[in-house]
PDB file of C-alpha atoms in Angstrom:
ATOM      1  CA  MET A   1      69.875  83.459 159.870  1.00  0.00           C
ATOM      2  CA  SER A   2      73.610  83.085 159.435  1.00  0.00           C
ATOM      3  CA  ASP A   3      76.361  82.208 157.058  1.00  0.00           C
ATOM      4  CA  GLY A   4      79.153  80.016 158.378  1.00  0.00           C
ATOM      5  CA  GLN A   5      81.663  81.887 156.235  1.00  0.00           C
ATOM      6  CA  THR A   6      81.128  85.028 158.342  1.00  0.00           C
ATOM      7  CA  ALA A   7      81.819  83.144 161.581  1.00  0.00           C
ATOM      8  CA  SER A   8      84.857  84.110 163.612  1.00  0.00           C
ATOM      9  CA  LEU A   9      86.556  82.751 166.689  1.00  0.00           C
ATOM     10  CA  ASP A  10      87.818  85.393 169.097  1.00  0.00           C
ATOM     11  CA  ALA A  11      89.996  84.708 172.125  1.00  0.00           C
ATOM     12  CA  ALA A  12      87.968  85.541 175.221  1.00  0.00           C
ATOM     13  CA  THR A  13      89.304  88.245 177.508  1.00  0.00           C
ATOM     14  CA  SER A  14      88.671  88.875 181.179  1.00  0.00           C
ATOM     15  CA  SER A  15      85.851  91.212 180.168  1.00  0.00           C
ATOM     16  CA  ASP A  16      84.083  88.219 178.572  1.00  0.00           C
ATOM     17  CA  ALA A  17      83.779  86.295 181.874  1.00  0.00           C
ATOM     18  CA  LEU A  18      80.120  87.225 182.444  1.00  0.00           C
ATOM     19  CA  LEU A  19      79.247  86.475 178.813  1.00  0.00           C
ATOM     20  CA  LEU A  20      80.903  83.044 179.040  1.00  0.00           C
ATOM     21  CA  SER A  21      79.186  82.345 182.345  1.00  0.00           C
ATOM     22  CA  ASN A  22      75.793  83.163 180.818  1.00  0.00           C
ATOM     23  CA  LEU A  23      76.451  81.087 177.695  1.00  0.00           C
ATOM     24  CA  LEU A  24      77.564  78.179 179.875  1.00  0.00           C
ATOM     25  CA  GLU A  25      74.158  78.246 181.581  1.00  0.00           C
ATOM     26  CA  LEU A  26      72.431  77.756 178.218  1.00  0.00           C
ATOM     27  CA  TYR A  27      74.889  75.023 177.254  1.00  0.00           C
ATOM     28  CA  ILE A  28      74.544  73.120 180.523  1.00  0.00           C
ATOM     29  CA  HIS A  29      70.766  73.424 180.333  1.00  0.00           C
ATOM     30  CA  ASP A  30      70.932  71.722 176.909  1.00  0.00           C
ATOM     31  CA  LEU A  31      73.170  68.978 178.320  1.00  0.00           C
ATOM     32  CA  SER A  32      70.940  68.370 181.337  1.00  0.00           C
ATOM     33  CA  ASP A  33      68.642  66.435 179.019  1.00  0.00           C
ATOM     34  CA  LEU A  34      71.466  63.982 178.221  1.00  0.00           C
ATOM     35  CA  PHE A  35      73.153  63.789 181.620  1.00  0.00           C
ATOM     36  CA  PRO A  36      70.592  63.196 184.378  1.00  0.00           C
ATOM     37  CA  GLY A  37      73.123  63.999 187.119  1.00  0.00           C
ATOM     38  CA  ILE A  38      73.233  67.679 186.188  1.00  0.00           C
ATOM     39  CA  GLU A  39      71.389  69.601 188.889  1.00  0.00           C
ATOM     40  CA  LEU A  40      70.291  73.193 189.090  1.00  0.00           C
ATOM     41  CA  GLY A  41      71.781  75.009 192.072  1.00  0.00           C
ATOM     42  CA  ALA A  42      69.774  76.732 194.817  1.00  0.00           C
ATOM     43  CA  ASP A  43      70.534  80.057 193.091  1.00  0.00           C
ATOM     44  CA  GLY A  44      68.806  78.888 189.884  1.00  0.00           C
ATOM     45  CA  ARG A  45      72.094  78.444 188.021  1.00  0.00           C
ATOM     46  CA  PHE A  46      73.990  75.356 187.014  1.00  0.00           C
ATOM     47  CA  GLY A  47      77.398  76.974 187.409  1.00  0.00           C
ATOM     48  CA  TYR A  48      80.726  75.949 185.913  1.00  0.00           C
ATOM     49  CA  PRO A  49      83.362  75.871 188.671  1.00  0.00           C
ATOM     50  CA  ARG A  50      86.312  75.562 186.252  1.00  0.00           C
ATOM     51  CA  LEU A  51      85.496  78.780 184.362  1.00  0.00           C
ATOM     52  CA  PRO A  52      87.882  80.993 186.444  1.00  0.00           C
ATOM     53  CA  LEU A  53      90.750  78.650 185.493  1.00  0.00           C
ATOM     54  CA  TYR A  54      90.453  79.844 181.893  1.00  0.00           C
ATOM     55  CA  GLY A  55      91.627  83.249 183.078  1.00  0.00           C
ATOM     56  CA  SER A  56      94.354  82.033 185.429  1.00  0.00           C
ATOM     57  CA  GLU A  57      95.827  79.088 183.456  1.00  0.00           C
ATOM     58  CA  ARG A  58      96.147  80.710 180.039  1.00  0.00           C
ATOM     59  CA  ASP A  59      98.968  78.356 178.982  1.00  0.00           C
ATOM     60  CA  ARG A  60      96.716  75.275 179.456  1.00  0.00           C
ATOM     61  CA  ARG A  61      93.135  76.559 179.069  1.00  0.00           C
ATOM     62  CA  PHE A  62      91.779  78.511 176.117  1.00  0.00           C
ATOM     63  CA  ALA A  63      88.416  80.266 175.921  1.00  0.00           C
ATOM     64  CA  PHE A  64      86.923  81.599 172.705  1.00  0.00           C
ATOM     65  CA  ILE A  65      83.762  83.406 171.691  1.00  0.00           C
ATOM     66  CA  ILE A  66      82.156  82.315 168.423  1.00  0.00           C
ATOM     67  CA  ARG A  67      80.688  85.235 166.510  1.00  0.00           C
ATOM     68  CA  CYS A  68      78.697  85.376 163.318  1.00  0.00           C
ATOM     69  CA  GLY A  69      78.349  88.689 161.553  1.00  0.00           C
ATOM     70  CA  GLY A  70      79.700  90.313 164.718  1.00  0.00           C
ATOM     71  CA  ARG A  71      76.983  88.776 166.936  1.00  0.00           C
ATOM     72  CA  VAL A  72      77.651  86.229 169.668  1.00  0.00           C
ATOM     73  CA  ALA A  73      76.893  82.734 168.344  1.00  0.00           C
ATOM     74  CA  GLY A  74      78.523  80.477 170.964  1.00  0.00           C
ATOM     75  CA  PHE A  75      81.775  79.594 172.670  1.00  0.00           C
ATOM     76  CA  VAL A  76      84.598  77.060 172.808  1.00  0.00           C
ATOM     77  CA  LEU A  77      86.607  75.989 175.843  1.00  0.00           C
ATOM     78  CA  ALA A  78      89.743  73.997 175.024  1.00  0.00           C
ATOM     79  CA  THR A  79      92.420  72.568 177.286  1.00  0.00           C
ATOM     80  CA  ARG A  80      95.925  71.260 177.034  1.00  0.00           C
ATOM     81  CA  GLY A  81      95.564  67.798 178.538  1.00  0.00           C
ATOM     82  CA  SER A  82      92.571  65.509 178.147  1.00  0.00           C
ATOM     83  CA  PRO A  83      90.852  62.905 180.301  1.00  0.00           C
ATOM     84  CA  ALA A  84      90.920  60.707 177.176  1.00  0.00           C
ATOM     85  CA  ALA A  85      94.689  60.844 176.567  1.00  0.00           C
ATOM     86  CA  GLU A  86      97.841  60.177 178.552  1.00  0.00           C
ATOM     87  CA  ASP A  87      99.859  62.905 176.816  1.00  0.00           C
ATOM     88  CA  PRO A  88      99.617  66.061 178.985  1.00  0.00           C
ATOM     89  CA  ASP A  89     100.102  68.253 175.906  1.00  0.00           C
ATOM     90  CA  VAL A  90      97.274  66.878 173.773  1.00  0.00           C
ATOM     91  CA  LEU A  91      94.640  69.509 173.024  1.00  0.00           C
ATOM     92  CA  ASP A  92      91.048  68.775 173.995  1.00  0.00           C
ATOM     93  CA  ILE A  93      87.712  70.423 173.335  1.00  0.00           C
ATOM     94  CA  ALA A  94      86.344  70.662 176.860  1.00  0.00           C
ATOM     95  CA  GLU A  95      83.112  72.431 175.849  1.00  0.00           C
ATOM     96  CA  PHE A  96      81.709  73.588 172.512  1.00  0.00           C
ATOM     97  CA  PHE A  97      78.411  75.402 172.164  1.00  0.00           C
ATOM     98  CA  VAL A  98      76.594  77.029 169.276  1.00  0.00           C
ATOM     99  CA  LEU A  99      73.338  78.855 169.971  1.00  0.00           C
ATOM    100  CA  ARG A 100      70.356  77.079 168.451  1.00  0.00           C
ATOM    101  CA  GLY A 101      69.646  79.848 165.951  1.00  0.00           C
ATOM    102  CA  TYR A 102      73.097  79.327 164.400  1.00  0.00           C
ATOM    103  CA  ARG A 103      73.126  75.525 164.267  1.00  0.00           C
ATOM    104  CA  ARG A 104      73.149  73.759 160.910  1.00  0.00           C
ATOM    105  CA  SER A 105      74.392  76.913 159.208  1.00  0.00           C
ATOM    106  CA  GLY A 106      78.134  76.200 159.058  1.00  0.00           C
ATOM    107  CA  VAL A 107      78.985  78.406 162.045  1.00  0.00           C
ATOM    108  CA  GLY A 108      80.074  75.507 164.279  1.00  0.00           C
ATOM    109  CA  ARG A 109      82.034  73.897 161.472  1.00  0.00           C
ATOM    110  CA  ARG A 110      83.857  77.147 160.737  1.00  0.00           C
ATOM    111  CA  ALA A 111      84.587  77.710 164.444  1.00  0.00           C
ATOM    112  CA  ALA A 112      86.033  74.186 164.790  1.00  0.00           C
ATOM    113  CA  PHE A 113      88.263  74.663 161.724  1.00  0.00           C
ATOM    114  CA  LEU A 114      89.470  78.025 163.061  1.00  0.00           C
ATOM    115  CA  LEU A 115      90.180  76.488 166.470  1.00  0.00           C
ATOM    116  CA  TRP A 116      92.237  73.610 165.102  1.00  0.00           C
ATOM    117  CA  SER A 117      94.140  75.863 162.709  1.00  0.00           C
ATOM    118  CA  GLY A 118      94.829  78.410 165.450  1.00  0.00           C
ATOM    119  CA  LEU A 119      96.036  75.819 167.971  1.00  0.00           C
ATOM    120  CA  PRO A 120      97.970  73.267 165.911  1.00  0.00           C
ATOM    121  CA  GLY A 121      98.915  69.964 167.475  1.00  0.00           C
ATOM    122  CA  THR A 122      97.423  66.652 168.527  1.00  0.00           C
ATOM    123  CA  TRP A 123      93.697  66.925 169.340  1.00  0.00           C
ATOM    124  CA  THR A 124      91.062  64.819 171.038  1.00  0.00           C
ATOM    125  CA  VAL A 125      87.354  65.443 170.766  1.00  0.00           C
ATOM    126  CA  ARG A 126      85.121  63.499 173.174  1.00  0.00           C
ATOM    127  CA  VAL A 127      81.424  63.049 172.408  1.00  0.00           C
ATOM    128  CA  SER A 128      78.811  61.190 174.425  1.00  0.00           C
ATOM    129  CA  GLU A 129      77.297  58.366 172.367  1.00  0.00           C
ATOM    130  CA  GLY A 130      73.924  59.526 173.717  1.00  0.00           C
ATOM    131  CA  ASN A 131      74.291  62.938 172.076  1.00  0.00           C
ATOM    132  CA  ARG A 132      73.354  61.862 168.552  1.00  0.00           C
ATOM    133  CA  GLY A 133      73.277  65.389 167.110  1.00  0.00           C
ATOM    134  CA  ALA A 134      76.748  66.203 168.412  1.00  0.00           C
ATOM    135  CA  LEU A 135      78.060  62.815 167.302  1.00  0.00           C
ATOM    136  CA  ALA A 136      76.859  63.416 163.735  1.00  0.00           C
ATOM    137  CA  PHE A 137      78.279  66.965 163.766  1.00  0.00           C
ATOM    138  CA  TRP A 138      81.720  65.982 165.068  1.00  0.00           C
ATOM    139  CA  SER A 139      82.013  62.877 162.890  1.00  0.00           C
ATOM    140  CA  GLY A 140      81.435  64.945 159.764  1.00  0.00           C
ATOM    141  CA  VAL A 141      83.456  68.008 160.715  1.00  0.00           C
ATOM    142  CA  ILE A 142      86.473  66.008 161.872  1.00  0.00           C
ATOM    143  CA  ALA A 143      86.383  63.778 158.784  1.00  0.00           C
ATOM    144  CA  ASP A 144      86.294  66.880 156.565  1.00  0.00           C
ATOM    145  CA  PHE A 145      89.043  68.696 158.460  1.00  0.00           C
ATOM    146  CA  THR A 146      91.384  65.690 158.539  1.00  0.00           C
ATOM    147  CA  LYS A 147      90.428  64.322 155.111  1.00  0.00           C
ATOM    148  CA  GLY A 148      89.559  61.078 156.904  1.00  0.00           C
ATOM    149  CA  ALA A 149      92.833  60.826 158.836  1.00  0.00           C
ATOM    150  CA  ALA A 150      91.328  60.880 162.360  1.00  0.00           C
ATOM    151  CA  THR A 151      91.178  57.792 164.534  1.00  0.00           C
ATOM    152  CA  GLU A 152      88.172  56.843 166.648  1.00  0.00           C
ATOM    153  CA  SER A 153      87.926  54.884 169.861  1.00  0.00           C
ATOM    154  CA  THR A 154      85.306  54.311 172.526  1.00  0.00           C
ATOM    155  CA  ARG A 155      85.675  54.858 176.265  1.00  0.00           C
ATOM    156  CA  PRO A 156      83.252  53.754 178.953  1.00  0.00           C
ATOM    157  CA  GLY A 157      81.108  56.417 180.536  1.00  0.00           C
ATOM    158  CA  GLU A 158      77.838  57.091 182.330  1.00  0.00           C
ATOM    159  CA  PRO A 159      75.110  57.284 181.239  1.00  0.00           C
ATOM    160  CA  ASN A 160      76.659  56.529 177.819  1.00  0.00           C
ATOM    161  CA  ALA A 161      80.011  55.560 176.402  1.00  0.00           C
ATOM    162  CA  TRP A 162      82.200  58.249 174.855  1.00  0.00           C
ATOM    163  CA  ARG A 163      83.410  58.369 171.257  1.00  0.00           C
ATOM    164  CA  VAL A 164      86.910  59.804 171.154  1.00  0.00           C
ATOM    165  CA  PHE A 165      88.333  61.270 167.957  1.00  0.00           C
ATOM    166  CA  SER A 166      92.093  61.851 167.728  1.00  0.00           C
ATOM    167  CA  PHE A 167      93.938  63.724 164.995  1.00  0.00           C
ATOM    168  CA  GLU A 168      96.691  66.192 164.131  1.00  0.00           C
ATOM    169  CA  SER A 169      96.105  69.774 163.080  1.00  0.00           C
ATOM    170  CA  ALA A 170      98.443  72.163 161.345  1.00  0.00           C
ATOM    171  CA  PRO A 171      98.234  75.948 161.054  1.00  0.00           C
ATOM    172  CA  GLY A 172      96.433  77.517 158.128  1.00  0.00           C
ATOM    173  CA  ARG A 173      93.752  74.886 157.403  1.00  0.00           C
ATOM    174  CA  ALA A 174      90.753  77.011 158.374  1.00  0.00           C
ATOM    175  CA  THR A 175      89.124  76.939 154.958  1.00  0.00           C
ATOM    176  CA  VAL A 176      85.707  75.320 155.017  1.00  0.00           C
TER     177      VAL A 176
END
């Protein structure tokens, strides 16, 4: 369906708020299988209360739309500051979602490389140990991007521990 080389990562604008909100519903629905505490609201939506902060805290929160061949393929929410690091300036992938039809095609890999190249610095990526697909994806993509220079640690969590990857990114390394 897609070619990862045609994937792009576009900074979300205020006009993308509804699109992001809708994509977050799909993403949270996927995660509800892994995190039993996720509950559907009375309005039939999961909701994402922090989404408005991505429009009002643009120096600390970054929202992106992943596109493939011009079509929406997912999104990335990144923050400056991470629950897995003491440094308030470390960059963190808060949420990362690729629509099922684009998975295993290179789109997510390309989007991650573009993200890290576009926001150089120290990064953390947190992955639930219970999310085996995501763990395999991030382990491989981070190892490829960093040429094996990332560090890994484990943090306690419920219902599963978290694997935390830490590494440095520099501009211009978006080649896949």
